[in-house]
Every structure is written in C-alpha cells, then in structure tokens.
Amino acid sequence: MKIDDISSPELHDDLRNQLCSQIESSIKDIEKHVPATAALPDSFSTYLRRTLSQLNSLSPFPNSLKLHIWKLSYRLWNACVDLSNSNAAGIQKHHEEHAKLRQVSADLLFLAADVSGIPSPAFKSVSFFYKTGLIWHDLRKFELANYCFEKASDLLTKVDITNVSEYEEKKLLLDLNIARSRTAWEVSDRNLAIALLSRSKNVLFAFADNYKSLANQYLMFGKAMLSKNEVSGVNEALKLMNEALELCERGLTVVKRTGETLALKELRSKTLRFLGASHLQRDEFESVLKCVKVLRDGEKDQHPSLSVLAMKAWLGLGRFGEAEKELRGMVVDKGIPEGVWVSAVESYFQVVGAAGAPAVKGVFLGLLGRCHVSADAAIRVVNKVIGDPAGGGEEARLRAKVVSDLVSDDRILTLLNGDDASKERTAMHALLWNCAAEHFRSKDLQTSADIFEKSMLYVPSNIESRNLRAKGFRVLCLCYMGLSQLDRAQEYINEAEKLEPNIASAFLKFKIYLQKNECDGAITQVQALPSCLDFTTEFLSLAAHEAIACHCLPVAVSSLSLLLNFYSTGKQMPTTEVVVFRTLVTILAQDPQNDSDILKQMKRAHSRLREMSAGNFFGKGEIGRRERNWFSVNAWNSGVKTGQENQYAICAEFFRLASEFYGASNDEEKEGNHVMVCKSLIMTVSAIISDEKLKTNTLLENEVKEAISLLDRAGKMLMSSSTEYDKLEAIIEPNFLFVYTWCAFDLHSRLDDTGSQQLLLIKRFANSKCCNPKHLLQIAIDASQGPSSNHEVAIFALSTCLSTLLALPSPDYASVALIVRKLVSLRSIHGIDTNDDATMETYKQAYRIMVGLKEGEYPVEEAKWLSMTAWNRAAVPVRMGHMDEAKRWMSMGLELANKVPGMQTYRSCMEDFIAGFEQKLSGA
C-alpha cells in the first residue's frame, strides 16, 4: 500500500466504522453478561480502552460519527448501571471493572463532546466524569478519581450557558469542588482541599442545600481533625468548624423558607455542639459554656449532650456546685436518657470523688446519699436506673447489672427492712420482678435469674409470704431450665413444692425430667399429675406437646393414653376424644415397629365409636367426615403396610377395622363408602388365607364359615350396587373382583358339596368383561392342586383362558404352552382311558396353533414335550393290539415333530419306525 493511501479519507472512514463496530460488539457482550453466574472479566475494559485509543488517533470525526459515538457511550453507561444493580455488585473486583467501564464510557463521550444536535453535550460529559470520579473515590482509587474530577472541571468551563441554567452549572461546580476537596483530603493534600472549599463559596447561589452541603463538608473535615486528638489538629478543627458555623449563619440570612431553614438550624446546632467539644478538648471551658448558652437560648428542645458539656466545663473550672446543679438537673429532667446522666455521674465522681472512677454501685449509692434519704427515694432511683428493659440489649443488661449490685447492698436492704417500710419493700419487689420479667421475655435468662434472685431479698420469710416465695422459686426454675442448668432448676422446684405443692410445680418437675431425657422419670411424673388437687386435664395435653417437642415419644404416648381415660368420666376436656386418638396413632406411626400398638389404639377407638355413635365420636358435618376418613384411610394404609411385611394376622385386623370405620357413616355417605367397605372385607379374607398359608396352619370350620360370611357381605354389597356382573368393574377394580372370586373359590373348596357352586362362581367371573387371562390361569392352577382340587373347574378355567389368549392380536405363547401342558396333564389324569378324544383334541389344537408361527415363536421345549408325549402314548395301544389307535398317536407325534426345530433326528427315527410298523402290519 502506498503512503498516500494510508491517509486517504476513505480509509479513515473505514477504520473509524470498523472500530465503532468493535466497540458496539463489546458493548453488546457486556449487555448480555450475567454477573450472577460469573464475575465481570477485565478483558472488556482492556479491549475497549485499546479500541478507544485507536479511535482517538483518527480524530477529528464527522458529526454523524460523533452522534454514533455519543449513543455508544450512553449504551455502555446504561449497561454499567445494570451491572451495578446486580447481585455481583458486592464483589470488589466487580466494582473495579465496573468503574473501568464507566471510565471508558466517559472518555468515549468526551470524544463527541462537541457533537451538534444535542443540547449542552459538554455538560453531559462533565456529569459522566463527575459520577465516575465518585465511584473511583468510593473504591479509594484517589488518583483516578482526581483525574475524572479535574477533567470534569476543565470541561465545565466550556459549557454553553445558553443551554444550561446557571443553577445547574453552579450546583455541578459546587459538587465537583466538594468531591475534589474530599479526594484531596484523602491523599493528605489539605491545602488544596481547603482551597477548593473556599472556592465553592462563590457558587452557593442562595440555596439552602448548597449552604448545607458546603457547611457539612467543613464540619466533616473538622470532626476528622478533632478525632486525632492532637493539639494542632484541634486548632485546625476549630477553624473548620467556625467556617461551617459561618456558612450556616450566612445561609440563614439568605434563605427565608421555614422548611429550608430547619435543616440549616439543625446543622448549626450540631456544629456548635462539636465546637463545644473542641473547646472542651483544649480545656477552654469558658468557650464551652458560651456554646452551651447560645444553644440553650436558641433551642426549645435541648440536646442531651448540653448538660454533659456544661457539667464537664463547670468541673474544669472547679465550680463543683454548678456542676452538681447540672447533674441534679439531668436526674430530674425526664428528657435526658439514663445512659447520658449515668455517664455524667461517672465523670462527676471521677473529678470530685476518690482517685479514679469508683465502681458503678458506689456512684449510685453516692447519688442516693446526696439526693434522697427515704425508702421511697431509693425506689425512684432504682426505677430510673432500670429504665425500660423491654426488648433487651446490651444497655438493658448493663443497667440490670447495676441494679443487681445496688439492691443487694446492705444499706438499701437496711433502708427497706423496717416494719414501717413494708409498702416500699413490696413496691421494690414488684419493680425488680417486672424488670426480671422483661429480661425473661427478651430471652436474657441469666440477667433475669439474677434479678429474680435479688427480688427474693425483699420477700419476708413468714407464712403469709410462702406462696409468693414459692412463685419466685418456680420462676427461677424456669430461668435455669432455659439456661440448661437443670440440677439448679430442680433444686428450686423442690423448694417451691415444699412451700406450695400444686400442679405447676409438678409439671415443671416433669419438664426437667424431659430435658434431662429421663423418659422413665417423666412417665412416672405424668402419672402423678392427676393426684394434684388443682389438676386439670389440660396439663396432660400440654405434657404430650412438651414430650413431642423433646422427641420423647414414649412419654407423649403415656400422656395421651392417660388423657383418654378421663373422657368416660364426664370431665371437661381440652379437646375432642377423636383428636387425641388421632394424635396418639400419628405418634405411634413414627416408629415402624409399633404396628401392634397402633392396632390396639385403633381397636380402642372403634370400641368408643360403638359406645358413642359415629356422630358423637367423629363429630358432625365436614369435620366428622374428615375424622372418619382419617381413621378409615389409616386403618387401610396400616393393613397394606403390614401385608407387605407379611404380618397377615395384624393385616386382617386392620382391614376389618377399616371396613368398620368406612361403614360408620350416615345414610347419605354410606352410598359413597360401600365400595371401600367391600374392598376392606375382601382384603380381610385375603389376609386370613395368606396368614394360614404362611403359618402352614389350617383354618377351623367355624373360621372358614366366618370368612365366607365376610365375603358374602362384600358380595351382597356388590350385587346391591349392580345387578349385572359385567357392570361390577365400574364399581370395583378388576383386581379386587379377582381376589374376591379367588378367596370365595378357596373357601368353598374346603366345604363339602360345593363343587357345582365353585364352577358357577368361576363361570360368572370368566364371562365378565373384567376377567383377565392371568387371573383365570391362577385360578386354574389352584384348582388343579391340593387336597381340595376341582379338575372340572381347572379344565374350564384353562380352556377359557386358552381361548381368551388366542383371541388376542399378539398372544403370549409361553402362557399358551403352559395352559396346553396343564390341559393335557389334567385330561390324562382324569380321563376315562388313553383313547380320550378330548386329549387328542388338545394335541390337535396345539398343532393348529403351531401352524403358521415363526420358528421359535412357540416355546421349543414345550413343542418337543408335546411331540414326545404324543408319540409315547402309542405304546399302550400297541401292547393292547389297538394298532389304528397307536398309528394315530404316532402320526400326531410325527406331525408335531415336523413343527419343532432341532428334531430332525427324532423325525427320521419316527418316520423309519412308522414305515417298519406299517410293513409289519401289511405282512400280518
């Protein structure tokens, strides 16, 4: 490329556009960045800074490009605003990268600061640099902050006044000067900082906020100097605070609006107070008193610190009488916080008392000796020290400690010990009791226990006060229980029980056992609760709740079981009986080994149900329905659980209870619950039979008849719901109908003369739409086995099952083969002779099934079995001389072998044997 081409306008435009596109692309990436997933990378600011430098080298720019750069700057600035509002804003590195991006945005806007078409572009650029400088200042990057503030100050001189109001210009200039001053102060350039503040006096523009901002900055610098506690620093602080005071005075003369002057007056008072503190630090006590006088003359509401300043100034001047007067004024004045005058008292005694600050107890006793001489006065002093302990906190705790030391002092005890001070002694006890109670509510149990113990000092040891002493011991027991000092708590409650044996003491002893995790002791204590004269059943309910909270479930079970004994006595109870039963069962259910206990309580609830009626036991309306459903469902679920665990005896009991609970409803609800009653009865009988098979026992005849009666109840309910057997599947699930049929078949097989009834039962089931081939196969297998087998039922069920399977689009040929084998076996065993045509028909049916099937689709081993058994059946006819019959069976065996892969050798042997057999027959 030629040298002339490098400086061509066309190339410059292309490079500018390319760089602007790169900047815009980076801004888009920043806009898409999700700070919650990752910290802001420093690559953004580095790349943008490099691109901006390249773009700056191609200036000047046409106005259209400046406008584009202006928009890019604002986009980047807005993206920074979004980032600063994100959750990642609390990360220091994120803050720094965010500030760098703001810096890029301000520098980018500076490139287009003279763009046409935008009002006061330089003023907006000033605003960007000013805000960026504030961010750098907060990050303590003072050099970068100063760069931004100086850049903004230079730009502000170029602002077009015609488009910016004078107030806006001066307000921004004031803010810039104050910001630059703060930054200069941080880098210890105090001369520049003060010069910038002085320069700002020319742009106050008669606005209260401006005067307040500048005066407040002077005050902040003065406070910073004062905190260093150096002689030169105090002198400089005085100058700065005087400047702040002068600004407040000037502002009050210029600003006339009441609302605006209020803030200036508050700042003026604050400045005067700090001036007083500065003079106090320099031991200029007369100046302190002047400040206090000005403040007291000019304010209606006196600040609490004024009395402290005045008292310390009088002490510094050696005028102790005036200091004591100020101290007395603080004690009397209710507007002075207790903490302030307590601090003043300590300062007072530090100067006029013994060397060093005396103990807090001595301070208050000294104050009492100076100001009060009566018992009533002592109570007032204690009351003032206590203050308002509500809410707790460190201040309330410290006050309580002072009170504890004060009221336990022998001088106070002597003052309130006389017979003529009984009223004041009672008042002191009440005061301490209420204070301790507030700390107790605030969970400050150690302080509460301390004050309660001190309150016992003001309770006489006579018989009349024994109940009050017992009450104190009980509340101390509560405190030490909360502090987990259980042995000490037990000592206190034992003392309380000696003075006043009642249910409260007995219950607290129970709680101590619980917290010690002594379940046996807690159970014993629960059983002793009813022996208390003031016992009510609410305490048993409360004991159960406490035991549950402590995860001591055996104690909760014992409490609720004991509570249930009182429902038949007619006493007023804390809750309904059904709720107690429900809670008890729920607690027991938390341990999977409590099935027998749950069954016991369920039976107990059922017994009460029969005694009371459903309406009285469960309740009326919707509440009663929900309670009944809860017991019904839990009995059902417990039956399912125990059944899955092979506990069939308990399972049967649960299902029988479920049928009773479901059936315990009014006439309107019975229609909706009869299905669940029916299911529960069916599952009951099923569990009885399963338990018999598990234990290898045999049901007695009366047990069989009882089970049949349960099934008959279920059957009647089913038939009452639908007169057509096919419609039963709309009422009860097919699986339950199968269980019902299977149980009925099993039980009827144990009785004599029920064969026809069994067959009728199975036929009805087989003809129903809800019949499942697998269910029929199960019935057939059971009917073909055991001492009570019924081959007629078995053959019918197998034949029906086979027909049903073959009618399916994709039959299960494994099941088909099993059924065919079963049919062959049954007909062979129960057939009249070997010429049984039904058996031959079964073989032929099997052959027809195999025709057209893919190789291996019919189980090969089953097919081999059919071929071999058919061939072997020819042996008997041969020995008997029935050659035609023998040939018929051999032919069937050969035909079946032709359908079985892997029987080539067998087929050859069969064919040779048949050929030889026919030759023998021809020769004969």
Short mmCIF file of C-alpha atoms in Angstrom, two decimals, residues 129-135 137 142 144-154 175-176 179-183:
data_model
loop_
_atom_site.label_atom_id
_atom_site.label_comp_id
_atom_site.label_asym_id
_atom_site.label_seq_id
_atom_site.Cartn_x
_atom_site.Cartn_y
_atom_site.Cartn_z
CA PHE A 129 -16.72 12.25 34.57
CA TYR A 130 -18.12 13.51 37.88
CA LYS A 131 -20.10 10.32 38.56
CA THR A 132 -17.18 8.13 37.51
CA GLY A 133 -14.91 10.05 39.84
CA LEU A 134 -17.30 9.41 42.72
CA ILE A 135 -17.10 5.66 42.03
CA HIS A 137 -13.34 7.70 45.23
CA PHE A 142 -7.97 8.62 44.53
CA LEU A 144 -8.22 8.10 39.12
CA ALA A 145 -10.96 9.96 40.97
CA ASN A 146 -8.93 13.17 40.84
CA TYR A 147 -8.33 12.70 37.11
CA CYS A 148 -12.08 12.47 36.50
CA PHE A 149 -12.87 15.47 38.68
CA GLU A 150 -10.20 17.62 37.00
CA LYS A 151 -11.38 16.53 33.56
CA ALA A 152 -14.94 17.46 34.55
CA SER A 153 -13.79 20.83 35.90
CA ASP A 154 -11.96 21.66 32.66
CA ASP A 175 -20.47 19.27 43.79
CA LEU A 176 -17.25 18.96 41.79
CA ALA A 179 -15.77 15.97 45.57
CA ARG A 180 -12.28 17.18 44.56
CA SER A 181 -11.81 18.50 48.07
CA ARG A 182 -12.72 15.13 49.63
CA THR A 183 -10.28 13.37 47.30
#
